[in-house]
Amino acid sequence: MTTLDLNTADWRFRDATAKTKTKTTINKTWRPATVPGCVHTDLLRDGQIPDPFYGTNELDLQWIEERDWEYQTTFNLSSSLLNDHEHIDLVADGLDTIATVYLNGHKLAATDNMFIGWRWPSAKKHLRAGRNELRIHFGSAMHYIRTHNTEHTPRECNDSVGGATRIRKMQCQFGWDWGPRLVTAGIWRDIRLEAWNTNRLTHVHIAQDHTATDGSVTLTLTPELATTAPVTLTATARLNGKIVAQVTPPPIMECGDSSPL
């Protein structure tokens, strides 16, 4: 597998709100961004806001949660990377939260959950040799909450905004007895391209059995694969750098095959 780390790309961000009724505003100039990160830390780093943890500054910064924000970068791909790999996935380990992802102007996906990672195998068909553009639009979490008001809203025990449980987002961002209300947005975990051929491991579940009376431990490894292409795996266990066990089972033949090793 070949990985292209997009964290280190030249990211920038801006206020992308179409219309606003909030009084506090900044111009919509592109500003430098850091990934992983969030809009609050990027605004603070650029000198656009005061320290949100000082005094009552959090009250003056709640206009940020009402806005849409956009992150953008460009990166270069070689023709050999495109031609030598059957699959090229865009992988985002964490987007906070209401995000729409565009690759070279094509809408790739929309997300609504901060807590899970995302993988888009369709990325390759939108990639090209040379310069590529990745743009991620983050909608206001507060707007999402207001427009998803249902009669089945879960009980809220400590919610200063009302309806925070309607969104799959870190609940303490909405304020808690021990922390400020800073409802943020951004690319909060790693983002990258993964290029690969034939097959790849998606998960490996490891189960341990400690019932033996002689102090030995039995490990059961259960792999899952991405495609239907057959593949042969070799599992190697090392203890203090020394190989203590190695096994090569029969080829795994199916996507998602969970045959123990």
PDB file of C-alpha atoms in Angstrom:
ATOM      1  CA  MET A   1       0.000   0.000   0.000  1.00  0.00           C
ATOM      2  CA  THR A   2       1.152   3.521  -0.813  1.00  0.00           C
ATOM      3  CA  THR A   3      -0.028   6.342   1.446  1.00  0.00           C
ATOM      4  CA  LEU A   4      -0.117  10.045   0.630  1.00  0.00           C
ATOM      5  CA  ASP A   5      -0.371  12.041   3.862  1.00  0.00           C
ATOM      6  CA  LEU A   6      -2.656  15.030   3.299  1.00  0.00           C
ATOM      7  CA  ASN A   7      -2.105  16.456   6.793  1.00  0.00           C
ATOM      8  CA  THR A   8       1.078  18.056   5.513  1.00  0.00           C
ATOM      9  CA  ALA A   9      -0.571  19.649   2.479  1.00  0.00           C
ATOM     10  CA  ASP A  10      -0.975  23.432   2.327  1.00  0.00           C
ATOM     11  CA  TRP A  11      -4.396  23.755   3.952  1.00  0.00           C
ATOM     12  CA  ARG A  12      -6.391  26.955   4.240  1.00  0.00           C
ATOM     13  CA  PHE A  13      -9.840  27.857   5.569  1.00  0.00           C
ATOM     14  CA  ARG A  14     -12.438  30.608   5.442  1.00  0.00           C
ATOM     15  CA  ASP A  15     -15.897  31.643   6.605  1.00  0.00           C
ATOM     16  CA  ALA A  16     -18.205  30.063   4.020  1.00  0.00           C
ATOM     17  CA  THR A  17     -21.556  31.264   5.380  1.00  0.00           C
ATOM     18  CA  ALA A  18     -23.901  32.267   2.569  1.00  0.00           C
ATOM     19  CA  LYS A  19     -26.036  34.567   4.733  1.00  0.00           C
ATOM     20  CA  THR A  20     -25.775  35.532   8.377  1.00  0.00           C
ATOM     21  CA  LYS A  21     -27.688  37.457  11.017  1.00  0.00           C
ATOM     22  CA  THR A  22     -24.889  37.439  13.565  1.00  0.00           C
ATOM     23  CA  LYS A  23     -23.296  40.764  14.437  1.00  0.00           C
ATOM     24  CA  THR A  24     -19.714  39.588  14.854  1.00  0.00           C
ATOM     25  CA  THR A  25     -17.972  38.707  11.634  1.00  0.00           C
ATOM     26  CA  ILE A  26     -14.624  38.346   9.925  1.00  0.00           C
ATOM     27  CA  ASN A  27     -14.029  38.772   6.232  1.00  0.00           C
ATOM     28  CA  LYS A  28     -14.081  35.698   4.037  1.00  0.00           C
ATOM     29  CA  THR A  29     -10.398  35.788   3.176  1.00  0.00           C
ATOM     30  CA  TRP A  30      -8.609  32.458   2.947  1.00  0.00           C
ATOM     31  CA  ARG A  31      -6.404  31.927   6.008  1.00  0.00           C
ATOM     32  CA  PRO A  32      -3.761  29.269   6.804  1.00  0.00           C
ATOM     33  CA  ALA A  33      -5.061  26.145   8.540  1.00  0.00           C
ATOM     34  CA  THR A  34      -3.514  23.243  10.431  1.00  0.00           C
ATOM     35  CA  VAL A  35      -4.699  19.657   9.988  1.00  0.00           C
ATOM     36  CA  PRO A  36      -5.593  17.933  12.243  1.00  0.00           C
ATOM     37  CA  GLY A  37      -7.235  20.853  14.001  1.00  0.00           C
ATOM     38  CA  CYS A  38     -10.402  22.914  14.197  1.00  0.00           C
ATOM     39  CA  VAL A  39     -11.696  26.344  13.291  1.00  0.00           C
ATOM     40  CA  HIS A  40     -11.221  27.752  16.808  1.00  0.00           C
ATOM     41  CA  THR A  41      -7.523  26.858  16.946  1.00  0.00           C
ATOM     42  CA  ASP A  42      -7.008  28.118  13.391  1.00  0.00           C
ATOM     43  CA  LEU A  43      -8.722  31.444  14.156  1.00  0.00           C
ATOM     44  CA  LEU A  44      -6.694  31.767  17.359  1.00  0.00           C
ATOM     45  CA  ARG A  45      -3.425  30.971  15.593  1.00  0.00           C
ATOM     46  CA  ASP A  46      -4.208  33.585  12.921  1.00  0.00           C
ATOM     47  CA  GLY A  47      -4.912  36.264  15.523  1.00  0.00           C
ATOM     48  CA  GLN A  48      -8.602  36.577  14.640  1.00  0.00           C
ATOM     49  CA  ILE A  49      -9.981  35.730  18.096  1.00  0.00           C
ATOM     50  CA  PRO A  50      -8.781  36.077  21.704  1.00  0.00           C
ATOM     51  CA  ASP A  51      -8.001  33.109  23.931  1.00  0.00           C
ATOM     52  CA  PRO A  52     -11.380  31.357  24.216  1.00  0.00           C
ATOM     53  CA  PHE A  53     -10.436  29.911  27.616  1.00  0.00           C
ATOM     54  CA  TYR A  54      -9.788  33.313  29.213  1.00  0.00           C
ATOM     55  CA  GLY A  55     -12.455  35.024  31.290  1.00  0.00           C
ATOM     56  CA  THR A  56     -15.801  35.260  29.513  1.00  0.00           C
ATOM     57  CA  ASN A  57     -14.349  35.227  26.000  1.00  0.00           C
ATOM     58  CA  GLU A  58     -16.386  32.132  25.171  1.00  0.00           C
ATOM     59  CA  LEU A  59     -19.535  34.294  25.228  1.00  0.00           C
ATOM     60  CA  ASP A  60     -18.105  36.674  22.632  1.00  0.00           C
ATOM     61  CA  LEU A  61     -17.057  33.805  20.371  1.00  0.00           C
ATOM     62  CA  GLN A  62     -20.344  31.981  20.023  1.00  0.00           C
ATOM     63  CA  TRP A  63     -20.851  33.586  16.613  1.00  0.00           C
ATOM     64  CA  ILE A  64     -18.382  30.968  15.333  1.00  0.00           C
ATOM     65  CA  GLU A  65     -20.875  28.152  15.925  1.00  0.00           C
ATOM     66  CA  GLU A  66     -23.464  29.886  13.726  1.00  0.00           C
ATOM     67  CA  ARG A  67     -21.229  29.944  10.675  1.00  0.00           C
ATOM     68  CA  ASP A  68     -20.325  27.550   7.902  1.00  0.00           C
ATOM     69  CA  TRP A  69     -16.613  26.951   7.344  1.00  0.00           C
ATOM     70  CA  GLU A  70     -14.637  25.630   4.426  1.00  0.00           C
ATOM     71  CA  TYR A  71     -11.235  23.926   4.304  1.00  0.00           C
ATOM     72  CA  GLN A  72      -9.315  23.585   1.049  1.00  0.00           C
ATOM     73  CA  THR A  73      -6.001  22.245  -0.181  1.00  0.00           C
ATOM     74  CA  THR A  74      -4.260  21.124  -3.355  1.00  0.00           C
ATOM     75  CA  PHE A  75      -1.874  18.227  -3.874  1.00  0.00           C
ATOM     76  CA  ASN A  76      -0.008  16.656  -6.765  1.00  0.00           C
ATOM     77  CA  LEU A  77      -0.232  13.061  -7.967  1.00  0.00           C
ATOM     78  CA  SER A  78       2.134  11.334 -10.355  1.00  0.00           C
ATOM     79  CA  SER A  79       0.774   9.466 -13.352  1.00  0.00           C
ATOM     80  CA  SER A  80       2.637   6.364 -12.157  1.00  0.00           C
ATOM     81  CA  LEU A  81       0.779   6.358  -8.832  1.00  0.00           C
ATOM     82  CA  LEU A  82      -2.534   6.577 -10.665  1.00  0.00           C
ATOM     83  CA  ASN A  83      -1.672   3.956 -13.266  1.00  0.00           C
ATOM     84  CA  ASP A  84       0.083   1.472 -10.980  1.00  0.00           C
ATOM     85  CA  HIS A  85      -2.745   1.088  -8.449  1.00  0.00           C
ATOM     86  CA  GLU A  86      -6.162  -0.474  -8.947  1.00  0.00           C
ATOM     87  CA  HIS A  87      -7.620   1.376  -5.981  1.00  0.00           C
ATOM     88  CA  ILE A  88      -7.046   4.843  -4.528  1.00  0.00           C
ATOM     89  CA  ASP A  89      -9.199   5.683  -1.503  1.00  0.00           C
ATOM     90  CA  LEU A  90      -9.637   8.989   0.260  1.00  0.00           C
ATOM     91  CA  VAL A  91      -9.569   8.233   3.992  1.00  0.00           C
ATOM     92  CA  ALA A  92     -10.624  10.700   6.697  1.00  0.00           C
ATOM     93  CA  ASP A  93     -10.278   9.432  10.262  1.00  0.00           C
ATOM     94  CA  GLY A  94     -12.445  12.211  11.704  1.00  0.00           C
ATOM     95  CA  LEU A  95     -14.509  15.130  10.380  1.00  0.00           C
ATOM     96  CA  ASP A  96     -16.321  17.433  12.810  1.00  0.00           C
ATOM     97  CA  THR A  97     -19.176  17.132  11.887  1.00  0.00           C
ATOM     98  CA  ILE A  98     -21.629  18.177   9.149  1.00  0.00           C
ATOM     99  CA  ALA A  99     -19.232  17.947   6.229  1.00  0.00           C
ATOM    100  CA  THR A 100     -19.557  17.839   2.456  1.00  0.00           C
ATOM    101  CA  VAL A 101     -16.454  16.603   0.643  1.00  0.00           C
ATOM    102  CA  TYR A 102     -15.547  17.758  -2.875  1.00  0.00           C
ATOM    103  CA  LEU A 103     -12.695  16.308  -4.922  1.00  0.00           C
ATOM    104  CA  ASN A 104     -11.762  18.270  -8.043  1.00  0.00           C
ATOM    105  CA  GLY A 105     -15.199  19.866  -7.989  1.00  0.00           C
ATOM    106  CA  HIS A 106     -17.089  16.574  -7.675  1.00  0.00           C
ATOM    107  CA  LYS A 107     -19.212  15.959  -4.585  1.00  0.00           C
ATOM    108  CA  LEU A 108     -17.692  12.838  -3.093  1.00  0.00           C
ATOM    109  CA  ALA A 109     -19.665  12.431   0.126  1.00  0.00           C
ATOM    110  CA  ALA A 110     -21.552  14.033   2.999  1.00  0.00           C
ATOM    111  CA  THR A 111     -20.938  13.139   6.649  1.00  0.00           C
ATOM    112  CA  ASP A 112     -22.850  13.695   9.879  1.00  0.00           C
ATOM    113  CA  ASN A 113     -20.847  11.856  12.537  1.00  0.00           C
ATOM    114  CA  MET A 114     -17.724  13.114  14.277  1.00  0.00           C
ATOM    115  CA  PHE A 115     -16.877   9.842  15.966  1.00  0.00           C
ATOM    116  CA  ILE A 116     -16.212   7.508  13.044  1.00  0.00           C
ATOM    117  CA  GLY A 117     -13.710   7.370  10.224  1.00  0.00           C
ATOM    118  CA  TRP A 118     -14.661   7.567   6.557  1.00  0.00           C
ATOM    119  CA  ARG A 119     -13.283   5.837   3.460  1.00  0.00           C
ATOM    120  CA  TRP A 120     -14.300   6.704  -0.104  1.00  0.00           C
ATOM    121  CA  PRO A 121     -13.159   4.132  -2.709  1.00  0.00           C
ATOM    122  CA  SER A 122     -14.759   6.253  -5.443  1.00  0.00           C
ATOM    123  CA  ALA A 123     -12.008   8.852  -5.093  1.00  0.00           C
ATOM    124  CA  LYS A 124      -9.835   7.386  -7.849  1.00  0.00           C
ATOM    125  CA  LYS A 125     -12.248   8.179 -10.672  1.00  0.00           C
ATOM    126  CA  HIS A 126     -12.091  11.868  -9.738  1.00  0.00           C
ATOM    127  CA  LEU A 127      -8.300  12.043  -9.375  1.00  0.00           C
ATOM    128  CA  ARG A 128      -5.908  13.087 -12.123  1.00  0.00           C
ATOM    129  CA  ALA A 129      -2.190  13.281 -12.693  1.00  0.00           C
ATOM    130  CA  GLY A 130      -0.792  16.616 -11.577  1.00  0.00           C
ATOM    131  CA  ARG A 131      -2.666  19.122  -9.441  1.00  0.00           C
ATOM    132  CA  ASN A 132      -5.777  18.046  -7.519  1.00  0.00           C
ATOM    133  CA  GLU A 133      -8.078  20.042  -5.244  1.00  0.00           C
ATOM    134  CA  LEU A 134      -9.769  18.791  -2.069  1.00  0.00           C
ATOM    135  CA  ARG A 135     -12.412  20.979  -0.461  1.00  0.00           C
ATOM    136  CA  ILE A 136     -14.465  20.219   2.661  1.00  0.00           C
ATOM    137  CA  HIS A 137     -17.458  22.374   3.612  1.00  0.00           C
ATOM    138  CA  PHE A 138     -18.559  22.253   7.252  1.00  0.00           C
ATOM    139  CA  GLY A 139     -22.119  23.298   7.976  1.00  0.00           C
ATOM    140  CA  SER A 140     -23.103  24.964  11.247  1.00  0.00           C
ATOM    141  CA  ALA A 141     -23.841  22.367  13.916  1.00  0.00           C
ATOM    142  CA  MET A 142     -26.332  24.766  15.508  1.00  0.00           C
ATOM    143  CA  HIS A 143     -28.256  25.065  12.251  1.00  0.00           C
ATOM    144  CA  TYR A 144     -28.311  21.269  11.972  1.00  0.00           C
ATOM    145  CA  ILE A 145     -29.730  20.941  15.487  1.00  0.00           C
ATOM    146  CA  ARG A 146     -32.486  23.470  14.832  1.00  0.00           C
ATOM    147  CA  THR A 147     -33.522  21.826  11.566  1.00  0.00           C
ATOM    148  CA  HIS A 148     -33.580  18.321  13.058  1.00  0.00           C
ATOM    149  CA  ASN A 149     -36.013  18.999  15.870  1.00  0.00           C
ATOM    150  CA  THR A 150     -37.974  15.794  16.332  1.00  0.00           C
ATOM    151  CA  GLU A 151     -40.324  14.597  19.027  1.00  0.00           C
ATOM    152  CA  HIS A 152     -37.944  11.716  19.758  1.00  0.00           C
ATOM    153  CA  THR A 153     -35.031  13.833  20.977  1.00  0.00           C
ATOM    154  CA  PRO A 154     -33.172  11.896  23.715  1.00  0.00           C
ATOM    155  CA  ARG A 155     -33.237  13.211  27.253  1.00  0.00           C
ATOM    156  CA  GLU A 156     -30.676  15.948  27.889  1.00  0.00           C
ATOM    157  CA  CYS A 157     -29.145  16.188  31.341  1.00  0.00           C
ATOM    158  CA  ASN A 158     -26.593  18.948  30.774  1.00  0.00           C
ATOM    159  CA  ASP A 159     -27.313  20.755  27.515  1.00  0.00           C
ATOM    160  CA  SER A 160     -26.986  24.530  27.431  1.00  0.00           C
ATOM    161  CA  VAL A 161     -28.185  24.888  23.838  1.00  0.00           C
ATOM    162  CA  GLY A 162     -31.123  22.473  23.729  1.00  0.00           C
ATOM    163  CA  GLY A 163     -31.126  19.634  21.211  1.00  0.00           C
ATOM    164  CA  ALA A 164     -27.417  18.843  21.283  1.00  0.00           C
ATOM    165  CA  THR A 165     -28.196  15.128  21.434  1.00  0.00           C
ATOM    166  CA  ARG A 166     -29.620  15.331  17.900  1.00  0.00           C
ATOM    167  CA  ILE A 167     -26.136  15.458  16.420  1.00  0.00           C
ATOM    168  CA  ARG A 168     -23.313  12.887  16.582  1.00  0.00           C
ATOM    169  CA  LYS A 169     -20.816  15.355  17.983  1.00  0.00           C
ATOM    170  CA  MET A 170     -18.748  15.752  21.146  1.00  0.00           C
ATOM    171  CA  GLN A 171     -21.361  16.864  23.667  1.00  0.00           C
ATOM    172  CA  CYS A 172     -19.016  18.876  25.888  1.00  0.00           C
ATOM    173  CA  GLN A 173     -18.460  21.310  22.995  1.00  0.00           C
ATOM    174  CA  PHE A 174     -21.916  22.680  23.802  1.00  0.00           C
ATOM    175  CA  GLY A 175     -20.799  23.617  27.306  1.00  0.00           C
ATOM    176  CA  TRP A 176     -20.568  21.712  30.567  1.00  0.00           C
ATOM    177  CA  ASP A 177     -20.175  22.524  34.222  1.00  0.00           C
ATOM    178  CA  TRP A 178     -16.411  22.074  33.864  1.00  0.00           C
ATOM    179  CA  GLY A 179     -15.809  23.570  30.418  1.00  0.00           C
ATOM    180  CA  PRO A 180     -16.742  26.394  28.030  1.00  0.00           C
ATOM    181  CA  ARG A 181     -19.166  26.313  25.125  1.00  0.00           C
ATOM    182  CA  LEU A 182     -17.010  26.106  21.988  1.00  0.00           C
ATOM    183  CA  VAL A 183     -18.993  24.434  19.204  1.00  0.00           C
ATOM    184  CA  THR A 184     -16.287  24.001  16.613  1.00  0.00           C
ATOM    185  CA  ALA A 185     -15.744  22.374  13.207  1.00  0.00           C
ATOM    186  CA  GLY A 186     -12.856  21.025  11.199  1.00  0.00           C
ATOM    187  CA  ILE A 187     -10.684  18.090  10.182  1.00  0.00           C
ATOM    188  CA  TRP A 188      -9.935  16.837  13.663  1.00  0.00           C
ATOM    189  CA  ARG A 189      -8.086  13.623  12.778  1.00  0.00           C
ATOM    190  CA  ASP A 190      -5.736  12.425  10.020  1.00  0.00           C
ATOM    191  CA  ILE A 191      -6.679  12.567   6.348  1.00  0.00           C
ATOM    192  CA  ARG A 192      -4.856  10.775   3.514  1.00  0.00           C
ATOM    193  CA  LEU A 193      -4.974   8.885   0.222  1.00  0.00           C
ATOM    194  CA  GLU A 194      -4.360   5.126   0.256  1.00  0.00           C
ATOM    195  CA  ALA A 195      -3.376   3.463  -3.028  1.00  0.00           C
ATOM    196  CA  TRP A 196      -3.367  -0.331  -3.223  1.00  0.00           C
ATOM    197  CA  ASN A 197      -3.756  -3.366  -5.465  1.00  0.00           C
ATOM    198  CA  THR A 198      -5.606  -6.701  -5.302  1.00  0.00           C
ATOM    199  CA  ASN A 199      -6.650  -6.672  -1.655  1.00  0.00           C
ATOM    200  CA  ARG A 200      -5.959  -5.189   1.755  1.00  0.00           C
ATOM    201  CA  LEU A 201      -6.683  -5.905   5.389  1.00  0.00           C
ATOM    202  CA  THR A 202      -9.544  -3.822   6.740  1.00  0.00           C
ATOM    203  CA  HIS A 203      -9.577  -5.151  10.305  1.00  0.00           C
ATOM    204  CA  VAL A 204      -7.916  -7.791  12.451  1.00  0.00           C
ATOM    205  CA  HIS A 205      -9.747  -8.936  15.579  1.00  0.00           C
ATOM    206  CA  ILE A 206      -7.544 -10.543  18.228  1.00  0.00           C
ATOM    207  CA  ALA A 207      -9.036 -12.793  20.909  1.00  0.00           C
ATOM    208  CA  GLN A 208      -7.012 -14.096  23.866  1.00  0.00           C
ATOM    209  CA  ASP A 209      -7.491 -17.310  25.823  1.00  0.00           C
ATOM    210  CA  HIS A 210      -5.769 -17.460  29.220  1.00  0.00           C
ATOM    211  CA  THR A 211      -7.389 -20.661  30.521  1.00  0.00           C
ATOM    212  CA  ALA A 212      -4.327 -22.892  30.118  1.00  0.00           C
ATOM    213  CA  THR A 213      -2.804 -23.970  33.431  1.00  0.00           C
ATOM    214  CA  ASP A 214       0.772 -23.831  32.158  1.00  0.00           C
ATOM    215  CA  GLY A 215       0.765 -20.044  31.713  1.00  0.00           C
ATOM    216  CA  SER A 216       0.497 -20.138  27.913  1.00  0.00           C
ATOM    217  CA  VAL A 217      -1.824 -17.837  25.987  1.00  0.00           C
ATOM    218  CA  THR A 218      -3.733 -18.730  22.821  1.00  0.00           C
ATOM    219  CA  LEU A 219      -4.299 -15.913  20.322  1.00  0.00           C
ATOM    220  CA  THR A 220      -6.986 -16.139  17.644  1.00  0.00           C
ATOM    221  CA  LEU A 221      -6.601 -13.626  14.810  1.00  0.00           C
ATOM    222  CA  THR A 222      -9.640 -12.972  12.626  1.00  0.00           C
ATOM    223  CA  PRO A 223      -8.866 -10.867   9.530  1.00  0.00           C
ATOM    224  CA  GLU A 224     -11.324  -9.036   7.300  1.00  0.00           C
ATOM    225  CA  LEU A 225     -10.519  -8.092   3.713  1.00  0.00           C
ATOM    226  CA  ALA A 226     -11.682  -5.335   1.400  1.00  0.00           C
ATOM    227  CA  THR A 227     -12.320  -7.226  -1.858  1.00  0.00           C
ATOM    228  CA  THR A 228     -13.131 -10.679  -3.217  1.00  0.00           C
ATOM    229  CA  ALA A 229      -9.604 -11.200  -4.556  1.00  0.00           C
ATOM    230  CA  PRO A 230      -7.946 -14.258  -2.935  1.00  0.00           C
ATOM    231  CA  VAL A 231      -4.978 -13.523  -0.731  1.00  0.00           C
ATOM    232  CA  THR A 232      -2.528 -15.462   1.414  1.00  0.00           C
ATOM    233  CA  LEU A 233      -1.676 -14.024   4.815  1.00  0.00           C
ATOM    234  CA  THR A 234       1.155 -14.774   7.189  1.00  0.00           C
ATOM    235  CA  ALA A 235       0.726 -13.925  10.868  1.00  0.00           C
ATOM    236  CA  THR A 236       3.936 -13.443  12.855  1.00  0.00           C
ATOM    237  CA  ALA A 237       4.068 -12.967  16.636  1.00  0.00           C
ATOM    238  CA  ARG A 238       7.143 -11.388  18.209  1.00  0.00           C
ATOM    239  CA  LEU A 239       8.065 -11.128  21.872  1.00  0.00           C
ATOM    240  CA  ASN A 240      10.851  -8.685  22.722  1.00  0.00           C
ATOM    241  CA  GLY A 241      11.786  -8.648  19.045  1.00  0.00           C
ATOM    242  CA  LYS A 242      12.043 -12.450  18.756  1.00  0.00           C
ATOM    243  CA  ILE A 243       9.659 -14.472  16.577  1.00  0.00           C
ATOM    244  CA  VAL A 244       7.747 -16.841  18.858  1.00  0.00           C
ATOM    245  CA  ALA A 245       5.020 -17.998  16.460  1.00  0.00           C
ATOM    246  CA  GLN A 246       4.209 -17.857  12.761  1.00  0.00           C
ATOM    247  CA  VAL A 247       1.291 -19.273  10.790  1.00  0.00           C
ATOM    248  CA  THR A 248       0.209 -19.174   7.142  1.00  0.00           C
ATOM    249  CA  PRO A 249      -3.389 -20.403   6.757  1.00  0.00           C
ATOM    250  CA  PRO A 250      -5.081 -21.417   3.483  1.00  0.00           C
ATOM    251  CA  PRO A 251      -5.871 -18.491   1.153  1.00  0.00           C
ATOM    252  CA  ILE A 252      -8.804 -16.330   2.185  1.00  0.00           C
ATOM    253  CA  MET A 253     -11.202 -16.267  -0.737  1.00  0.00           C
ATOM    254  CA  GLU A 254     -14.007 -13.842   0.093  1.00  0.00           C
ATOM    255  CA  CYS A 255     -14.521 -10.199   0.967  1.00  0.00           C
ATOM    256  CA  GLY A 256     -15.172  -9.935   4.696  1.00  0.00           C
ATOM    257  CA  ASP A 257     -14.071 -13.530   5.298  1.00  0.00           C
ATOM    258  CA  SER A 258     -13.645 -13.896   9.052  1.00  0.00           C
ATOM    259  CA  SER A 259     -11.953 -17.288   9.183  1.00  0.00           C
ATOM    260  CA  PRO A 260      -9.726 -17.444  12.289  1.00  0.00           C
ATOM    261  CA  LEU A 261      -5.985 -17.882  11.764  1.00  0.00           C
TER     262      LEU A 261
END
